[in-house]
Amino acid sequence: MEVAESTAGGKKNPLDDCKILVVDDEADFLDTLIKRLRRRRVDVRSAASAQEALAVLESDPVDVVVLDVRMPQMDGIRLLEIIKQRHAPIEVIMLTGHASLEAAVKGMDLGAFDYLMKPVDLDELIYKMQDAYRKRLLQKGRMRHIASSREGT
Amino acid sequence: MPSFRDTLRRWFRRPVPPAAAQDVEALRLAFQARYHQFKLLLGANNKALEIMSEIQEALGGQAPFGMTFVRSRCTRLLATVFAIVRYLDELAPGAYSGLFDSFRQIEAEINRHVSASEPSWQGPLVLPLADVRPEHADLVGAKMANLADLAGRLGAPLPEGFVVTAAGFACFMAYSDLQTEINRRLQATDVRRLDHLYALSADLQQLIIRAEVPGELQAAVAAALDRLPAEGGRAPRLAVRSSALGEDAAGTSFAGQYRSQLNVAPEHLMQAYKEVVASKYGVAAMRYRLARGLRDEDVAMCVGCMPMIDAVAGGVIYTRNPLAPDRDEILIHSAWGLPKSVVDGGVTADLFVARRNPAPGLVAQQIGHKEIRFACHPDEGLSRLETDPADRGRPSLTLPQVNHLARLAAAAEADQGGPRDLEWALDHQGRIHLLQCRPLQLHPPAVDPSADLLPVTAPLLLRGGRTASPGAGAGPVFVLRRDADALAFPAGAVLVAAQALPRWASLLDRAAAVVTEQGSIAGHLASVAREFGVPALMGVEGAVAALTEAGTVTVDATATAVYGGRVASLLAAKPRAANPMAGSPVYETLRQASEYIVPLNLLDPDSPSFRPRNCRTLHDITRFCHEKAVHEMFSFGKHHHFPERSSKQLFTDIPMQWWVLDLDDGLARQSPGPYAQLEDVVSIPMLALWEGITAFPWEGPPPVDGRGLMSVMFQATANRALEPTVRSSMANRNYFMISRHYCSLQSRLGFHFCSVEALVGDRPGENYATFRFKGGAADADRRVQRVVFVGEILEDHGFSVSIREDALAARIEHEKPEEMRKALKILGYLIIHTRQLDMVMTCCDTVARYRHKIQDQIRQLVGEAPPPAA
């Protein structure tokens, strides 16, 4: 049984305020994953194609994208490239149902935060999201500090 | 590049200038970001080590693995190690850029072994059997290539028909990305779990059966079909048979793992084709490939389509007795109707034993009780018919027919240059047709059956039947009645069934022995049992009723007997089965890739060869990155004049110097002064270690005998690094690097050096502690004995330990926080209390006394009860 993570006792959920986008053309997998993540109180939205994902990112900036490497029309590697060009600070976790050495290393080379393989353990995915989000927050904090230092001078 | 020790030395000599106040916030943020990178690197390092040990375990163990395992582990490992390299690059931009080149080279080598060998099949989509030559084996499968070649030369009627080739198969699988989808589903399933495998098998077969056949393949098949002569005014019915590539690879029989479709109407040929192709993913076939290390992608399913022969009798010939190959025996198994009842183990067939010399002819016969037979249905498919009672016990072949088959068998073996397994059919005109021809696997018993054995005193439950696979095996009886029973079949059980069905072959890698009521040595199940070295006894009347409630039994297949209980004297003689994976394509792929993964060449961080360009394996890269990451974390506070993140001396009454560097949230309060208070430490792993360090006062060095003292004096004279009066950056200083969940301790106590690194957090899967220990003042023998002594204690408490010369590395991982804390207390204790023990390591009594004392104090420390008195 899925149990929602408790935020009682004042302990902050590491994914509080984190917006996630999952991109996968496999409808069954996507639906199940979104439901399970929401049950864990993750703020998640979904896209069934690379084009849809890019549209979401334009209107609703997110912190972390989880995307499938293999998708028809535009594959995940190309989508990763575009995300890194247009929305560089977003962290991207690659997910694949088919192990490919080249795609894994290429994805990492293009700046993917990590590379996971299906079937993915939900806890492992959430930990990766937490780590990626933490990295993003730290970057945000430093950027803000640099900006405010400049304003002060 | 400066070594870690050099850096520490410089660090502690140089005074720290005060930091500019306005930069402190920026530095704090930078440090936090670096610490996060460092934590990610540690996590990735752990993951990489875990995958490497999985690979080593796979190569060293007996459990089968497939290419999905090889690819997924190599892919995950490469992605993880690349991440490690990148994390280090972010900690020290550009400082170790040579690592990227080393990584690329290693990646290319691994890729060469794992990815680049997928076969490509070229040639016509369909080839008439009349045009098939032996050199077409890679296009039509060995079975069809052999058959076409042999029948022509032995004067048997040449089979008409055609083969849908490997190129045809590739064309089908590429269409609508069928293979990609299959690969995806294969990866998503743990095929070692039988219930998952059953579900996957059903899924994949459905996927193939429902898939569309590309137009060009349909057209090629239709054209070949048109060329077949009509029979009785209508298009001939067809036998559609598998002829997979890799099916008859050396040492593998693949017997009966694939489907044949018999008496198929031409209009249903494409459907039958897809069903035969789908049988590539039958449970037995997938399990067989897994157990034998055959690569899924090497198996192209070629399919032979031949006019169906409605046989009066049929069966299988072994040109040698596989259990006694030296005897001059040809074994002819025969039953009424189509040969299916013989190969499927559905009847107890007639057995005719013929000799080769001086001329092929019958020497002995055992006539079976053939209750059923298979015949062609007038429209399509087969009918399973009751044999006329008068015919059941009557020989299914005449003497001239037996002799004719014997001559054919002897000629086939001579022609092919080795023993053969031939499937044949006798038609209504009295002609004999060869239907299949493949190499026969020989399995002479390892134990001489004529050797005198002690009489068995266990109760005899059954006697009879025929040895289908020699040897003896014992286990609880498990009776298989329905398909679903297979899911519950426990490892180590004795498989008992009425019929020797080929589908039970999927259970043979976990069965101790096989007993069936029907079937014979010539069936598919018998072939696979021999190949896997599983003792099998077939044709044992009343076996199911007699054994259902028997509990544990011992099957002596060689002597055709089943006993109650475990008969140790019989089991001792059982030949040990070899690892069926060793030498297989899958095994070799992983072994070759692992040469660029597992060996560790960079051992000594202080050596000048500890450089990125000397990283030759992924293990080297992880080792290098870990070492340098720790070094980079130490040096940050220093290089950036960031006193808040410089090390502070721990204020304690322990008479040693302990220094603490707070990485993130290891201290409850940050103060710019030179001291840290113990009560401010909130690092979970450091506190556990500290508890172990301070739990019991150290009683000082052990009393040393003359030899020990001389040894220490000699070492101290010969090795200036061990001279306490020599100024050394490391002597008597111990450094903790901490955060709330992390702790790294580098310690020099006395003459030995040790380090502990631990992560203890809420994610048990990521928790670990490592311990390295090296050196000492005594001679090499005693130093080695000490690490062995320490290693044994750690193994008793759940650590995995490796020892090389006087260096020990121990590791414990994936434990809950409470267990991790216990482990760290033990490490803290050992760091203090094994000091100078190397000097007493030659005196057994003293060693025993210390062992007892240490074990006793550790038990008190972790709150364990003492062991019961012997």
mmCIF file of N, CA, C and O in Angstrom, chain A residues 11 26 70 96-102 104-119 124 126-128 130-135 138-139 141-142 145 149, chain B residues 22 25-26 29-30 32-33 36-37 40 47 71-72 74-76 78-79 82-83 86-87 90 103-104 107 110-111 114-115 180 183-184 187-189 664 762-764 766:
data_model
loop_
_atom_site.group_PDB
_atom_site.id
_atom_site.type_symbol
_atom_site.label_atom_id
_atom_site.label_comp_id
_atom_site.label_asym_id
_atom_site.label_seq_id
_atom_site.Cartn_x
_atom_site.Cartn_y
_atom_site.Cartn_z
ATOM 1 N N LYS A 11 8.794 18.417 10.056
ATOM 2 C CA LYS A 11 9.872 18.017 9.153
ATOM 3 C C LYS A 11 9.472 18.355 7.722
ATOM 4 O O LYS A 11 8.439 17.919 7.234
ATOM 5 N N GLU A 26 4.591 6.420 -23.262
ATOM 6 C CA GLU A 26 3.899 5.186 -22.881
ATOM 7 C C GLU A 26 2.804 5.531 -21.883
ATOM 8 O O GLU A 26 3.074 5.780 -20.690
ATOM 9 N N ARG A 70 13.500 7.116 -25.180
ATOM 10 C CA ARG A 70 12.963 6.711 -26.487
ATOM 11 C C ARG A 70 11.542 7.179 -26.657
ATOM 12 O O ARG A 70 10.651 6.685 -25.977
ATOM 13 N N THR A 96 14.838 5.148 -19.021
ATOM 14 C CA THR A 96 14.782 4.372 -20.246
ATOM 15 C C THR A 96 14.296 2.955 -20.006
ATOM 16 O O THR A 96 14.569 2.374 -18.962
ATOM 17 N N GLY A 97 13.581 2.453 -20.980
ATOM 18 C CA GLY A 97 13.134 1.068 -20.914
ATOM 19 C C GLY A 97 14.066 0.164 -21.690
ATOM 20 O O GLY A 97 13.863 -1.034 -21.776
ATOM 21 N N HIS A 98 15.096 0.742 -22.275
ATOM 22 C CA HIS A 98 15.991 -0.048 -23.116
ATOM 23 C C HIS A 98 17.412 0.429 -22.903
ATOM 24 O O HIS A 98 17.766 1.537 -23.288
ATOM 25 N N ALA A 99 18.208 -0.414 -22.255
ATOM 26 C CA ALA A 99 19.568 -0.001 -21.910
ATOM 27 C C ALA A 99 20.374 0.303 -23.167
ATOM 28 O O ALA A 99 20.433 -0.505 -24.074
ATOM 29 N N SER A 100 20.942 1.480 -23.228
ATOM 30 C CA SER A 100 21.789 1.822 -24.355
ATOM 31 C C SER A 100 22.996 2.586 -23.826
ATOM 32 O O SER A 100 22.847 3.654 -23.237
ATOM 33 N N LEU A 101 24.160 1.977 -24.001
ATOM 34 C CA LEU A 101 25.377 2.585 -23.471
ATOM 35 C C LEU A 101 25.591 3.980 -24.048
ATOM 36 O O LEU A 101 25.897 4.920 -23.336
ATOM 37 N N GLU A 102 25.383 4.078 -25.364
ATOM 38 C CA GLU A 102 25.656 5.366 -26.020
ATOM 39 C C GLU A 102 24.711 6.440 -25.497
ATOM 40 O O GLU A 102 25.129 7.552 -25.179
ATOM 41 N N ALA A 104 23.112 6.586 -22.718
ATOM 42 C CA ALA A 104 23.359 6.909 -21.315
ATOM 43 C C ALA A 104 24.478 7.945 -21.201
ATOM 44 O O ALA A 104 24.323 8.982 -20.558
ATOM 45 N N VAL A 105 25.593 7.650 -21.863
ATOM 46 C CA VAL A 105 26.744 8.542 -21.726
ATOM 47 C C VAL A 105 26.469 9.867 -22.432
ATOM 48 O O VAL A 105 26.819 10.929 -21.934
ATOM 49 N N LYS A 106 25.785 9.782 -23.572
ATOM 50 C CA LYS A 106 25.478 11.015 -24.291
ATOM 51 C C LYS A 106 24.569 11.911 -23.441
ATOM 52 O O LYS A 106 24.789 13.119 -23.337
ATOM 53 N N GLY A 107 23.567 11.304 -22.833
ATOM 54 C CA GLY A 107 22.654 12.062 -21.979
ATOM 55 C C GLY A 107 23.399 12.739 -20.834
ATOM 56 O O GLY A 107 23.195 13.922 -20.552
ATOM 57 N N MET A 108 24.298 11.990 -20.204
ATOM 58 C CA MET A 108 25.062 12.562 -19.090
ATOM 59 C C MET A 108 25.960 13.686 -19.597
ATOM 60 O O MET A 108 26.146 14.701 -18.946
ATOM 61 N N ASP A 109 26.521 13.462 -20.775
ATOM 62 C CA ASP A 109 27.416 14.443 -21.383
ATOM 63 C C ASP A 109 26.671 15.743 -21.681
ATOM 64 O O ASP A 109 27.235 16.832 -21.578
ATOM 65 N N LEU A 110 25.408 15.610 -22.056
ATOM 66 C CA LEU A 110 24.611 16.796 -22.380
ATOM 67 C C LEU A 110 24.079 17.486 -21.131
ATOM 68 O O LEU A 110 23.351 18.465 -21.227
ATOM 69 N N GLY A 111 24.400 16.929 -19.975
ATOM 70 C CA GLY A 111 24.042 17.622 -18.750
ATOM 71 C C GLY A 111 22.878 17.019 -17.985
ATOM 72 O O GLY A 111 22.351 17.642 -17.067
ATOM 73 N N ALA A 112 22.470 15.795 -18.363
ATOM 74 C CA ALA A 112 21.409 15.149 -17.583
ATOM 75 C C ALA A 112 21.903 14.955 -16.153
ATOM 76 O O ALA A 112 23.087 14.678 -15.938
ATOM 77 N N PHE A 113 21.001 15.102 -15.196
ATOM 78 C CA PHE A 113 21.394 14.930 -13.802
ATOM 79 C C PHE A 113 21.714 13.467 -13.511
ATOM 80 O O PHE A 113 22.682 13.152 -12.838
ATOM 81 N N ASP A 114 20.884 12.562 -14.039
ATOM 82 C CA ASP A 114 21.144 11.135 -13.832
ATOM 83 C C ASP A 114 20.395 10.319 -14.873
ATOM 84 O O ASP A 114 19.620 10.874 -15.654
ATOM 85 N N TYR A 115 20.644 9.017 -14.847
ATOM 86 C CA TYR A 115 20.114 8.111 -15.858
ATOM 87 C C TYR A 115 19.577 6.879 -15.129
ATOM 88 O O TYR A 115 20.346 6.162 -14.489
ATOM 89 N N LEU A 116 18.275 6.659 -15.201
ATOM 90 C CA LEU A 116 17.688 5.509 -14.499
ATOM 91 C C LEU A 116 17.053 4.563 -15.503
ATOM 92 O O LEU A 116 16.651 4.978 -16.586
ATOM 93 N N MET A 117 16.952 3.294 -15.095
ATOM 94 C CA MET A 117 16.356 2.328 -16.016
ATOM 95 C C MET A 117 15.046 1.774 -15.485
ATOM 96 O O MET A 117 14.920 1.500 -14.302
ATOM 97 N N LYS A 118 14.099 1.592 -16.386
ATOM 98 C CA LYS A 118 12.834 0.960 -16.019
ATOM 99 C C LYS A 118 13.081 -0.533 -15.841
ATOM 100 O O LYS A 118 13.894 -1.081 -16.573
ATOM 101 N N PRO A 119 12.411 -1.242 -14.980
ATOM 102 C CA PRO A 119 11.405 -0.708 -14.072
ATOM 103 C C PRO A 119 12.082 0.085 -12.960
ATOM 104 O O PRO A 119 13.026 -0.416 -12.349
ATOM 105 N N GLU A 124 13.665 5.184 -5.321
ATOM 106 C CA GLU A 124 14.912 5.605 -5.957
ATOM 107 C C GLU A 124 14.663 6.842 -6.817
ATOM 108 O O GLU A 124 15.454 7.800 -6.802
ATOM 109 N N ILE A 126 12.287 9.065 -6.410
ATOM 110 C CA ILE A 126 12.030 10.223 -5.542
ATOM 111 C C ILE A 126 13.347 10.748 -4.949
ATOM 112 O O ILE A 126 13.580 11.951 -4.885
ATOM 113 N N TYR A 127 14.233 9.838 -4.557
ATOM 114 C CA TYR A 127 15.534 10.280 -4.035
ATOM 115 C C TYR A 127 16.289 11.087 -5.099
ATOM 116 O O TYR A 127 16.900 12.109 -4.810
ATOM 117 N N LYS A 128 16.232 10.586 -6.331
ATOM 118 C CA LYS A 128 16.934 11.302 -7.409
ATOM 119 C C LYS A 128 16.331 12.687 -7.600
ATOM 120 O O LYS A 128 17.036 13.663 -7.825
ATOM 121 N N GLN A 130 14.827 14.427 -5.343
ATOM 122 C CA GLN A 130 15.231 15.251 -4.195
ATOM 123 C C GLN A 130 16.648 15.790 -4.398
ATOM 124 O O GLN A 130 16.919 16.971 -4.171
ATOM 125 N N ASP A 131 17.548 14.889 -4.843
ATOM 126 C CA ASP A 131 18.943 15.309 -5.036
ATOM 127 C C ASP A 131 19.039 16.375 -6.120
ATOM 128 O O ASP A 131 19.790 17.340 -5.998
ATOM 129 N N ALA A 132 18.275 16.176 -7.205
ATOM 130 C CA ALA A 132 18.319 17.133 -8.305
ATOM 131 C C ALA A 132 17.742 18.479 -7.856
ATOM 132 O O ALA A 132 18.281 19.545 -8.178
ATOM 133 N N TYR A 133 16.662 18.414 -7.091
ATOM 134 C CA TYR A 133 16.032 19.649 -6.634
ATOM 135 C C TYR A 133 16.937 20.407 -5.668
ATOM 136 O O TYR A 133 17.048 21.627 -5.709
ATOM 137 N N ARG A 134 17.600 19.650 -4.810
ATOM 138 C CA ARG A 134 18.529 20.273 -3.856
ATOM 139 C C ARG A 134 19.631 21.018 -4.618
ATOM 140 O O ARG A 134 19.996 22.136 -4.281
ATOM 141 N N LYS A 135 20.128 20.382 -5.659
ATOM 142 C CA LYS A 135 21.162 21.013 -6.473
ATOM 143 C C LYS A 135 20.617 22.319 -7.080
ATOM 144 O O LYS A 135 21.295 23.346 -7.072
ATOM 145 N N LEU A 138 20.308 25.043 -4.437
ATOM 146 C CA LEU A 138 21.607 25.613 -4.076
ATOM 147 C C LEU A 138 22.081 26.579 -5.157
ATOM 148 O O LEU A 138 22.619 27.639 -4.863
ATOM 149 N N GLN A 139 21.845 26.193 -6.404
ATOM 150 C CA GLN A 139 22.230 27.075 -7.500
ATOM 151 C C GLN A 139 21.431 28.370 -7.448
ATOM 152 O O GLN A 139 21.969 29.458 -7.594
ATOM 153 N N GLY A 141 20.064 29.749 -4.894
ATOM 154 C CA GLY A 141 20.516 30.545 -3.752
ATOM 155 C C GLY A 141 21.765 31.339 -4.106
ATOM 156 O O GLY A 141 21.876 32.524 -3.798
ATOM 157 N N ARG A 142 22.693 30.670 -4.785
ATOM 158 C CA ARG A 142 23.943 31.353 -5.136
ATOM 159 C C ARG A 142 23.689 32.460 -6.147
ATOM 160 O O ARG A 142 24.256 33.538 -6.060
ATOM 161 N N HIS A 145 22.212 35.377 -4.462
ATOM 162 C CA HIS A 145 23.207 36.095 -3.669
ATOM 163 C C HIS A 145 24.088 36.963 -4.560
ATOM 164 O O HIS A 145 24.358 38.123 -4.243
ATOM 165 N N SER A 149 24.317 40.929 -4.338
ATOM 166 C CA SER A 149 25.615 41.566 -4.084
ATOM 167 C C SER A 149 25.856 42.656 -5.108
ATOM 168 O O SER A 149 26.353 43.732 -4.790
ATOM 169 N N GLN B 22 32.205 40.325 3.891
ATOM 170 C CA GLN B 22 31.163 40.362 2.857
ATOM 171 C C GLN B 22 31.166 39.096 2.008
ATOM 172 O O GLN B 22 30.196 38.793 1.309
ATOM 173 N N GLU B 25 29.056 34.938 3.252
ATOM 174 C CA GLU B 25 27.793 34.356 2.808
ATOM 175 C C GLU B 25 27.973 33.643 1.463
ATOM 176 O O GLU B 25 27.479 32.529 1.261
ATOM 177 N N ALA B 26 28.708 34.301 0.552
ATOM 178 C CA ALA B 26 28.957 33.672 -0.758
ATOM 179 C C ALA B 26 29.725 32.369 -0.579
ATOM 180 O O ALA B 26 29.424 31.353 -1.216
ATOM 181 N N LEU B 29 27.470 29.614 0.793
ATOM 182 C CA LEU B 29 26.621 29.052 -0.267
ATOM 183 C C LEU B 29 27.439 28.167 -1.207
ATOM 184 O O LEU B 29 27.009 27.080 -1.597
ATOM 185 N N ALA B 30 28.629 28.629 -1.537
ATOM 186 C CA ALA B 30 29.480 27.832 -2.423
ATOM 187 C C ALA B 30 29.834 26.513 -1.748
ATOM 188 O O ALA B 30 29.840 25.449 -2.370
ATOM 189 N N GLN B 32 28.152 24.938 0.544
ATOM 190 C CA GLN B 32 26.973 24.059 0.574
ATOM 191 C C GLN B 32 26.805 23.353 -0.767
ATOM 192 O O GLN B 32 26.514 22.163 -0.821
ATOM 193 N N ALA B 33 26.971 24.114 -1.851
ATOM 194 C CA ALA B 33 26.818 23.522 -3.186
ATOM 195 C C ALA B 33 27.886 22.455 -3.402
ATOM 196 O O ALA B 33 27.611 21.383 -3.940
ATOM 197 N N HIS B 36 27.064 19.367 -1.491
ATOM 198 C CA HIS B 36 26.018 18.585 -2.164
ATOM 199 C C HIS B 36 26.630 17.760 -3.297
ATOM 200 O O HIS B 36 26.330 16.565 -3.440
ATOM 201 N N GLN B 37 27.520 18.384 -4.073
ATOM 202 C CA GLN B 37 28.210 17.644 -5.139
ATOM 203 C C GLN B 37 28.980 16.462 -4.542
ATOM 204 O O GLN B 37 28.976 15.361 -5.079
ATOM 205 N N LEU B 40 26.695 13.714 -3.599
ATOM 206 C CA LEU B 40 26.238 13.001 -4.801
ATOM 207 C C LEU B 40 27.352 12.091 -5.310
ATOM 208 O O LEU B 40 27.107 10.965 -5.748
ATOM 209 N N LYS B 47 27.087 3.388 -5.521
ATOM 210 C CA LYS B 47 26.292 2.695 -6.531
ATOM 211 C C LYS B 47 27.219 1.959 -7.497
ATOM 212 O O LYS B 47 26.991 0.803 -7.839
ATOM 213 N N ARG B 71 23.856 -5.778 -20.384
ATOM 214 C CA ARG B 71 23.706 -4.421 -20.920
ATOM 215 C C ARG B 71 23.263 -3.438 -19.859
ATOM 216 O O ARG B 71 23.770 -2.332 -19.774
ATOM 217 N N SER B 72 22.286 -3.860 -19.040
ATOM 218 C CA SER B 72 21.763 -2.894 -18.071
ATOM 219 C C SER B 72 22.826 -2.561 -17.038
ATOM 220 O O SER B 72 22.987 -1.406 -16.665
ATOM 221 N N CYS B 74 26.154 -2.696 -17.397
ATOM 222 C CA CYS B 74 27.221 -1.894 -18.016
ATOM 223 C C CYS B 74 26.731 -0.472 -18.266
ATOM 224 O O CYS B 74 27.474 0.495 -18.060
ATOM 225 N N THR B 75 25.488 -0.340 -18.701
ATOM 226 C CA THR B 75 24.954 1.000 -18.984
ATOM 227 C C THR B 75 24.845 1.818 -17.698
ATOM 228 O O THR B 75 25.280 2.963 -17.635
ATOM 229 N N ARG B 76 24.263 1.205 -16.676
ATOM 230 C CA ARG B 76 24.123 1.933 -15.404
ATOM 231 C C ARG B 76 25.478 2.313 -14.843
ATOM 232 O O ARG B 76 25.675 3.399 -14.310
ATOM 233 N N LEU B 78 28.340 2.775 -16.495
ATOM 234 C CA LEU B 78 28.977 3.850 -17.261
ATOM 235 C C LEU B 78 28.344 5.205 -16.925
ATOM 236 O O LEU B 78 29.051 6.196 -16.730
ATOM 237 N N ALA B 79 27.004 5.225 -16.845
ATOM 238 C CA ALA B 79 26.341 6.494 -16.518
ATOM 239 C C ALA B 79 26.760 6.959 -15.127
ATOM 240 O O ALA B 79 27.018 8.141 -14.894
ATOM 241 N N PHE B 82 30.438 8.112 -15.126
ATOM 242 C CA PHE B 82 30.529 9.413 -15.801
ATOM 243 C C PHE B 82 30.075 10.521 -14.848
ATOM 244 O O PHE B 82 30.682 11.590 -14.769
ATOM 245 N N ALA B 83 28.990 10.235 -14.116
ATOM 246 C CA ALA B 83 28.497 11.232 -13.154
ATOM 247 C C ALA B 83 29.580 11.527 -12.110
ATOM 248 O O ALA B 83 29.798 12.681 -11.740
ATOM 249 N N ARG B 86 32.115 13.806 -13.485
ATOM 250 C CA ARG B 86 31.576 15.156 -13.610
ATOM 251 C C ARG B 86 31.475 15.846 -12.246
ATOM 252 O O ARG B 86 31.773 17.026 -12.118
ATOM 253 N N TYR B 87 31.086 15.090 -11.218
ATOM 254 C CA TYR B 87 31.018 15.697 -9.883
ATOM 255 C C TYR B 87 32.399 16.187 -9.455
ATOM 256 O O TYR B 87 32.546 17.267 -8.896
ATOM 257 N N GLU B 90 33.276 19.299 -11.125
ATOM 258 C CA GLU B 90 32.600 20.475 -10.579
ATOM 259 C C GLU B 90 33.249 20.909 -9.267
ATOM 260 O O GLU B 90 33.267 22.095 -8.934
ATOM 261 N N PHE B 103 38.028 7.925 -19.361
ATOM 262 C CA PHE B 103 36.677 7.374 -19.369
ATOM 263 C C PHE B 103 36.252 7.007 -20.787
ATOM 264 O O PHE B 103 35.708 5.925 -21.021
ATOM 265 N N ARG B 104 36.517 7.911 -21.745
ATOM 266 C CA ARG B 104 36.116 7.647 -23.143
ATOM 267 C C ARG B 104 36.762 6.365 -23.670
ATOM 268 O O ARG B 104 36.127 5.584 -24.368
ATOM 269 N N GLU B 107 35.109 3.415 -21.981
ATOM 270 C CA GLU B 107 33.740 3.288 -22.494
ATOM 271 C C GLU B 107 33.755 2.619 -23.869
ATOM 272 O O GLU B 107 32.948 1.715 -24.150
ATOM 273 N N ILE B 110 34.348 -1.135 -23.527
ATOM 274 C CA ILE B 110 33.179 -1.859 -22.998
ATOM 275 C C ILE B 110 32.109 -1.936 -24.085
ATOM 276 O O ILE B 110 31.512 -2.991 -24.328
ATOM 277 N N ASN B 111 31.922 -0.817 -24.754
ATOM 278 C CA ASN B 111 30.932 -0.752 -25.822
ATOM 279 C C ASN B 111 31.245 -1.765 -26.927
ATOM 280 O O ASN B 111 30.352 -2.421 -27.466
ATOM 281 N N VAL B 114 30.014 -5.101 -25.630
ATOM 282 C CA VAL B 114 28.619 -5.271 -25.233
ATOM 283 C C VAL B 114 27.633 -4.907 -26.346
ATOM 284 O O VAL B 114 26.620 -5.558 -26.516
ATOM 285 N N SER B 115 27.950 -3.874 -27.121
ATOM 286 C CA SER B 115 26.946 -3.364 -28.063
ATOM 287 C C SER B 115 27.193 -3.748 -29.502
ATOM 288 O O SER B 115 26.276 -3.950 -30.265
ATOM 289 N N THR B 180 12.145 -3.799 -30.929
ATOM 290 C CA THR B 180 12.382 -2.762 -29.909
ATOM 291 C C THR B 180 11.427 -2.947 -28.738
ATOM 292 O O THR B 180 11.815 -2.865 -27.574
ATOM 293 N N ASN B 183 12.466 -5.959 -26.703
ATOM 294 C CA ASN B 183 13.629 -5.658 -25.855
ATOM 295 C C ASN B 183 13.224 -4.844 -24.632
ATOM 296 O O ASN B 183 13.717 -5.059 -23.531
ATOM 297 N N ARG B 184 12.314 -3.904 -24.860
ATOM 298 C CA ARG B 184 11.879 -3.057 -23.755
ATOM 299 C C ARG B 184 11.201 -3.906 -22.675
ATOM 300 O O ARG B 184 11.488 -3.770 -21.491
ATOM 301 N N GLN B 187 13.652 -6.086 -20.741
ATOM 302 C CA GLN B 187 14.430 -5.367 -19.740
ATOM 303 C C GLN B 187 13.626 -5.088 -18.487
ATOM 304 O O GLN B 187 14.161 -5.048 -17.392
ATOM 305 N N ALA B 188 12.312 -4.918 -18.677
ATOM 306 C CA ALA B 188 11.486 -4.521 -17.538
ATOM 307 C C ALA B 188 11.107 -5.713 -16.658
ATOM 308 O O ALA B 188 10.367 -5.554 -15.700
ATOM 309 N N THR B 189 11.598 -6.904 -16.970
ATOM 310 C CA THR B 189 11.171 -8.087 -16.227
ATOM 311 C C THR B 189 12.365 -8.810 -15.627
ATOM 312 O O THR B 189 13.401 -8.924 -16.270
ATOM 313 N N ASP B 664 28.890 20.658 6.470
ATOM 314 C CA ASP B 664 27.594 21.294 6.225
ATOM 315 C C ASP B 664 26.856 21.519 7.538
ATOM 316 O O ASP B 664 26.799 22.620 8.047
ATOM 317 N N ASP B 762 18.418 8.545 6.384
ATOM 318 C CA ASP B 762 17.081 7.922 6.380
ATOM 319 C C ASP B 762 16.881 6.990 5.199
ATOM 320 O O ASP B 762 15.834 6.369 5.074
ATOM 321 N N ARG B 763 17.819 6.929 4.281
ATOM 322 C CA ARG B 763 17.686 6.040 3.120
ATOM 323 C C ARG B 763 18.603 4.835 3.330
ATOM 324 O O ARG B 763 19.782 4.879 2.974
ATOM 325 N N PRO B 764 18.074 3.750 3.913
ATOM 326 C CA PRO B 764 18.945 2.602 4.227
ATOM 327 C C PRO B 764 19.724 2.119 3.008
ATOM 328 O O PRO B 764 20.874 1.694 3.131
ATOM 329 N N GLU B 766 21.216 3.707 0.900
ATOM 330 C CA GLU B 766 22.410 4.505 0.627
ATOM 331 C C GLU B 766 23.406 4.469 1.783
ATOM 332 O O GLU B 766 24.500 5.012 1.677
#
